[in-house]
Amino acid sequence: MSLLTKTYAERASLHANPTAKRLLELMDRKQTNLSVAADVTSKAELLRIAEALGPYICVFKTHIDIVDDFDQDLVDRLVALAKEHDFLIFEDRKFADIGNTVKHQYASGVYHIASWSDITNAHPLPGEGIVKGLKEVGLPLGRGLLLLAEMSSAGSLAKGSYTAEAVRMARRNRDFVFGFIGQRRLPLHGEGDKIDEEGDEDYVYMTPGVGLEAKGDSLGQQYRTPRQVILESGCDVIIVGRGIYGGGDIAEKARTYREAGWAAYLERVGSKN
Ligand code: 5BU
């Protein structure tokens, strides 16, 4: 059976990474493939969004370095909300340095990201050392990594052979890399790759650049609908920011995105849930 028509629950058992398993299981349990991107600059606002939207989301995505009044209490409270409402935390850090440096950026500094963020992500740009460095810190804690295979913004350089190399890098590090940030489900085999391991090799695709109303912003962001992302492009998690917190009743907006994302998923798997 194609991975595309397997349910999230069926795919959970295909992953060795504990964060991947938890994510797929909780998406199935909560019936949501919605992640909210809370790009706000105050602690109170970030917590308000997590509290209000917790019941509707599978993943709460942060940019923790934009919070003016960051403190340890913020992450303690976020982790408590994640437990209470059953969601994972994803610090969208986009690491991009050599292995030795990212190791410290992940474990130490002001934010101690590895201590509270279930998921983080990295650019494959520096080569495989970046994955190895992050893995040294994250794997013993049961964390998972997404590689940035593509971006949603206009003119992105992450395409073609760069994207294909990202897939190869992930395949060599499946214990830690459980998926991609990308705009579509990617072919596992580039030209010249061996094709003897296809089978049930599964990756989770998390996709930003999702909006039901706007087509983009003035700084190059490009939006597609939940249906385009989940059904037509075969991705798994829709990441929505300003489409939800950009005005109006945020819980109402989150429910709308959640329903749209879930309907597209049910259509894809043939309504087995
Ligand atoms: P928006 O408000 O829905 O446009 O926010 C999108 C979020 O996803 C924001 O936090 C970005 O940093 C993030 N993002 C993205 O928009 N496009 C990408 O390719 C990647 C991340 Br990777």
Coordinates of C-alpha atoms and ligand atoms in Angstrom, one line a residue:
M1 CA 0.0 0.0 0.0
S2 CA 1.3 3.5 -0.8
L3 CA 2.5 5.5 2.2
L4 CA 0.2 8.3 1.0
T5 CA -2.9 6.3 1.7
K6 CA -1.7 4.9 5.1
T7 CA -3.2 6.6 8.1
Y8 CA -1.0 8.5 10.5
A9 CA -1.5 5.8 13.1
E10 CA -0.4 3.1 10.6
R11 CA 2.8 5.1 9.8
A12 CA 3.7 5.5 13.5
S13 CA 5.1 2.0 13.7
L14 CA 7.4 2.6 10.7
H15 CA 9.5 5.1 12.6
A16 CA 12.3 4.3 15.0
N17 CA 12.5 7.9 16.3
P18 CA 10.3 8.3 19.4
T19 CA 9.3 11.9 18.6
A20 CA 8.0 10.8 15.1
K21 CA 6.0 8.0 16.7
R22 CA 4.5 10.3 19.3
L23 CA 3.6 12.9 16.7
L24 CA 1.9 10.5 14.3
E25 CA 0.0 8.8 17.2
L26 CA -1.1 12.1 18.7
M27 CA -2.3 13.4 15.3
D28 CA -4.4 10.3 14.9
R29 CA -5.7 10.5 18.5
K30 CA -6.5 14.2 18.3
Q31 CA -7.6 14.2 14.7
T32 CA -5.5 17.2 13.8
N33 CA -2.7 17.9 11.3
L34 CA -2.6 21.6 12.2
S35 CA 0.5 23.2 13.6
V36 CA 0.4 26.9 14.6
A37 CA 3.3 29.1 14.0
A38 CA 3.2 31.6 16.9
D39 CA 5.5 34.4 15.7
V40 CA 4.8 36.9 18.5
T41 CA 7.3 38.9 20.5
S42 CA 5.9 38.7 24.0
K43 CA 5.8 35.9 26.5
A44 CA 2.2 36.6 27.5
E45 CA 1.0 36.6 23.9
L46 CA 2.8 33.3 23.1
L47 CA 1.3 31.6 26.2
R48 CA -2.1 33.0 25.4
I49 CA -2.0 31.5 21.9
A50 CA -0.7 28.1 23.2
E51 CA -3.4 28.0 25.8
A52 CA -6.2 29.0 23.4
L53 CA -5.2 26.8 20.5
G54 CA -3.8 23.8 22.4
P55 CA -6.9 21.7 22.0
Y56 CA -6.8 22.0 18.1
I57 CA -3.1 21.5 17.2
C58 CA -0.6 18.7 17.0
V59 CA 2.5 21.0 17.1
F60 CA 3.2 24.4 18.5
K61 CA 5.9 26.0 16.5
T62 CA 8.0 28.7 18.1
H63 CA 10.7 31.2 17.2
I64 CA 11.9 31.6 20.7
D65 CA 14.6 34.2 19.9
I66 CA 12.0 36.8 18.9
V67 CA 10.4 36.9 22.4
D68 CA 11.5 40.1 24.1
D69 CA 10.9 38.9 27.7
F70 CA 12.0 35.3 27.3
D71 CA 12.7 33.5 30.6
Q72 CA 12.9 29.9 31.8
D73 CA 9.3 30.3 33.2
L74 CA 8.1 30.7 29.6
V75 CA 9.4 27.3 28.5
D76 CA 8.3 25.7 31.7
R77 CA 4.8 26.9 31.1
L78 CA 4.9 25.9 27.4
V79 CA 5.9 22.4 28.4
A80 CA 3.1 22.2 30.9
L81 CA 0.6 23.4 28.3
A82 CA 2.0 20.8 25.9
K83 CA 1.3 18.1 28.4
E84 CA -2.1 19.4 29.3
H85 CA -3.3 19.7 25.8
D86 CA -1.3 16.9 24.1
F87 CA 0.8 18.7 21.6
L88 CA 4.5 18.7 20.7
I89 CA 6.8 21.8 20.6
F90 CA 8.8 22.6 17.6
E91 CA 11.5 25.3 17.8
D92 CA 12.0 26.5 14.2
R93 CA 15.6 27.3 14.8
K94 CA 16.9 26.5 11.3
F95 CA 20.4 25.6 12.4
A96 CA 22.9 26.2 9.6
D97 CA 26.5 26.0 11.0
I98 CA 29.1 23.3 11.4
G99 CA 28.4 20.3 13.7
N100 CA 30.5 21.5 16.6
T101 CA 28.8 24.9 16.7
V102 CA 25.2 23.8 16.3
K103 CA 25.7 21.3 19.1
H104 CA 26.3 24.2 21.5
Q105 CA 23.6 26.3 19.9
Y106 CA 21.1 23.4 20.5
A107 CA 22.1 22.5 24.0
S108 CA 23.4 25.7 25.6
G109 CA 23.2 29.5 25.4
V110 CA 20.2 31.4 26.6
Y111 CA 17.6 29.1 25.3
H112 CA 18.7 25.5 25.9
I113 CA 16.5 24.4 23.0
A114 CA 17.2 20.7 23.3
S115 CA 15.9 20.6 26.9
W116 CA 12.3 21.6 25.9
S117 CA 11.7 21.4 22.2
D118 CA 10.6 18.0 20.9
I119 CA 11.4 18.9 17.3
T120 CA 13.8 21.2 15.7
N121 CA 15.1 21.7 12.1
A122 CA 18.3 22.4 10.2
H123 CA 19.5 23.4 6.8
P124 CA 21.5 20.7 5.0
L125 CA 23.7 23.5 3.6
P126 CA 26.8 22.8 5.7
G127 CA 26.9 19.1 4.9
E128 CA 26.2 16.1 7.1
G129 CA 28.2 17.3 10.1
I130 CA 25.3 19.5 11.1
V131 CA 23.1 16.4 11.5
K132 CA 25.8 14.5 13.4
G133 CA 26.4 17.4 15.8
L134 CA 22.7 17.9 16.5
K135 CA 22.2 14.2 16.9
E136 CA 24.8 13.9 19.6
V137 CA 22.7 16.2 21.7
G138 CA 19.1 15.4 20.6
L139 CA 19.1 11.6 20.2
P140 CA 19.9 10.8 23.9
L141 CA 16.9 13.1 24.8
G142 CA 14.6 11.3 22.3
R143 CA 14.3 14.4 20.1
G144 CA 13.7 14.5 16.4
L145 CA 15.1 16.6 13.5
L146 CA 13.5 17.9 10.3
L147 CA 15.7 18.8 7.4
L148 CA 14.8 21.9 5.3
A149 CA 14.5 20.4 1.9
E150 CA 12.5 23.3 0.4
M151 CA 11.2 26.6 1.5
S152 CA 7.9 28.4 0.9
S153 CA 9.4 31.8 0.0
A154 CA 9.7 33.1 -3.5
G155 CA 13.1 32.6 -5.2
S156 CA 14.2 29.9 -2.6
L157 CA 17.6 28.3 -3.6
A158 CA 16.6 25.0 -1.9
K159 CA 15.6 23.1 -5.0
G160 CA 16.8 20.6 -7.6
S161 CA 20.0 18.7 -6.6
Y162 CA 20.1 20.6 -3.2
T163 CA 16.7 19.1 -2.3
A164 CA 17.8 15.7 -3.5
E165 CA 20.9 15.8 -1.3
A166 CA 18.7 16.8 1.7
V167 CA 16.8 13.6 1.1
R168 CA 19.9 11.5 0.9
M169 CA 21.2 13.0 4.1
A170 CA 18.0 12.2 5.9
R171 CA 18.1 8.6 4.7
R172 CA 21.5 8.1 6.2
N173 CA 20.3 9.4 9.6
R174 CA 16.9 7.9 10.0
D175 CA 17.3 7.4 13.7
F176 CA 17.2 11.1 14.3
V177 CA 15.9 12.8 11.0
F178 CA 12.3 11.8 10.7
G179 CA 11.1 14.1 8.1
F180 CA 11.4 17.3 6.1
I181 CA 10.2 20.9 5.9
G182 CA 9.1 20.9 2.3
Q183 CA 6.4 21.9 -0.1
R184 CA 5.6 18.4 -1.4
R185 CA 6.4 14.7 -0.7
L186 CA 9.8 14.1 -2.3
P187 CA 11.0 11.2 -4.4
L188 CA 13.4 9.1 -2.2
H189 CA 15.6 8.2 -5.1
G190 CA 17.7 10.6 -7.0
E191 CA 19.5 9.5 -10.2
G192 CA 22.1 6.9 -9.4
D193 CA 20.7 6.0 -6.0
K194 CA 20.1 2.3 -5.1
I195 CA 16.5 1.5 -5.1
D196 CA 16.5 -1.6 -3.0
E197 CA 15.1 -0.2 0.3
E198 CA 11.9 1.6 -0.7
G199 CA 9.2 -0.4 1.2
D200 CA 8.0 1.3 4.3
E201 CA 10.6 4.0 4.5
D202 CA 8.5 6.9 5.8
Y203 CA 9.1 10.6 6.4
V204 CA 6.9 13.2 7.9
Y205 CA 6.5 16.4 5.9
M206 CA 5.7 19.6 7.7
T207 CA 4.7 22.4 5.4
P208 CA 4.7 26.2 6.0
G209 CA 3.2 28.7 3.6
V210 CA -0.4 27.8 4.3
G211 CA -3.3 30.3 4.1
L212 CA -6.9 30.2 3.1
E213 CA -7.3 33.9 2.4
A214 CA -4.1 35.6 1.5
K215 CA -1.9 34.5 -1.4
G216 CA 1.3 35.8 0.1
D217 CA 2.9 38.8 1.9
S218 CA 5.1 41.7 0.8
L219 CA 8.3 39.9 1.8
G220 CA 8.1 36.9 -0.5
Q221 CA 6.0 34.4 1.5
Q222 CA 3.7 32.3 -0.7
Y223 CA 0.5 30.6 0.5
R224 CA -1.3 27.4 -0.6
T225 CA -4.4 25.9 0.8
P226 CA -4.6 23.0 3.3
R227 CA -6.1 20.9 0.5
Q228 CA -3.2 21.7 -1.9
V229 CA -0.7 20.8 0.7
I230 CA -2.2 17.6 2.2
L231 CA -4.0 16.1 -0.7
E232 CA -2.3 17.4 -3.9
S233 CA 1.3 17.6 -2.6
G234 CA 1.2 14.6 -0.1
C235 CA 2.4 16.5 2.9
D236 CA 1.4 15.7 6.5
V237 CA 1.3 18.8 8.7
I238 CA 0.1 22.3 7.8
I239 CA 1.9 25.1 9.5
V240 CA -0.3 28.2 9.8
G241 CA 0.8 31.5 11.4
R242 CA -0.8 34.8 10.5
G243 CA -3.8 33.0 8.9
I244 CA -4.7 32.2 12.5
Y245 CA -3.3 34.8 14.8
G246 CA -3.4 37.7 12.4
G247 CA -6.8 39.0 13.5
G248 CA -10.2 37.9 14.6
D249 CA -11.1 35.0 16.8
I250 CA -8.0 32.8 16.8
A251 CA -9.8 29.6 18.2
E252 CA -12.4 29.9 15.4
K253 CA -9.7 30.3 12.8
A254 CA -7.8 27.4 14.2
R255 CA -10.9 25.2 14.0
T256 CA -11.4 26.2 10.4
Y257 CA -7.8 25.2 9.4
R258 CA -8.0 22.1 11.4
E259 CA -11.2 21.0 9.7
A260 CA -9.8 21.8 6.2
G261 CA -6.5 20.0 6.9
W262 CA -8.3 16.9 8.4
A263 CA -10.8 16.7 5.5
A264 CA -8.0 16.8 3.0
Y265 CA -6.2 14.0 4.9
L266 CA -9.4 11.8 5.1
E267 CA -9.9 12.3 1.4
R268 CA -6.3 11.2 0.8
V269 CA -6.4 8.0 2.9
G270 CA -9.9 7.1 1.7
S271 CA -11.7 8.0 5.0
K272 CA -10.4 5.0 7.0
N273 CA -10.6 7.0 10.2
Ligands
5BU1 P1 2.9 32.7 8.3 O1 2.5 33.7 9.2 O2 1.9 31.5 8.2 O3 3.4 33.1 7.0 O4 4.2 32.0 9.1 C1 4.9 30.9 8.5 C2 5.9 30.4 9.5 O5 6.6 29.3 9.0 C3 7.0 31.4 10.0 O6 7.2 31.1 11.4 C4 8.2 31.1 9.2 O7 9.4 31.3 9.9 C5 8.0 29.6 8.9 N1 8.5 29.2 7.6 C6 8.0 29.6 6.4 O8 7.1 30.4 6.3 N2 8.5 29.1 5.2 C7 9.5 28.1 5.2 O9 9.9 27.7 4.1 C8 10.0 27.7 6.5 C9 9.5 28.2 7.6 BR1 11.4 26.5 6.5

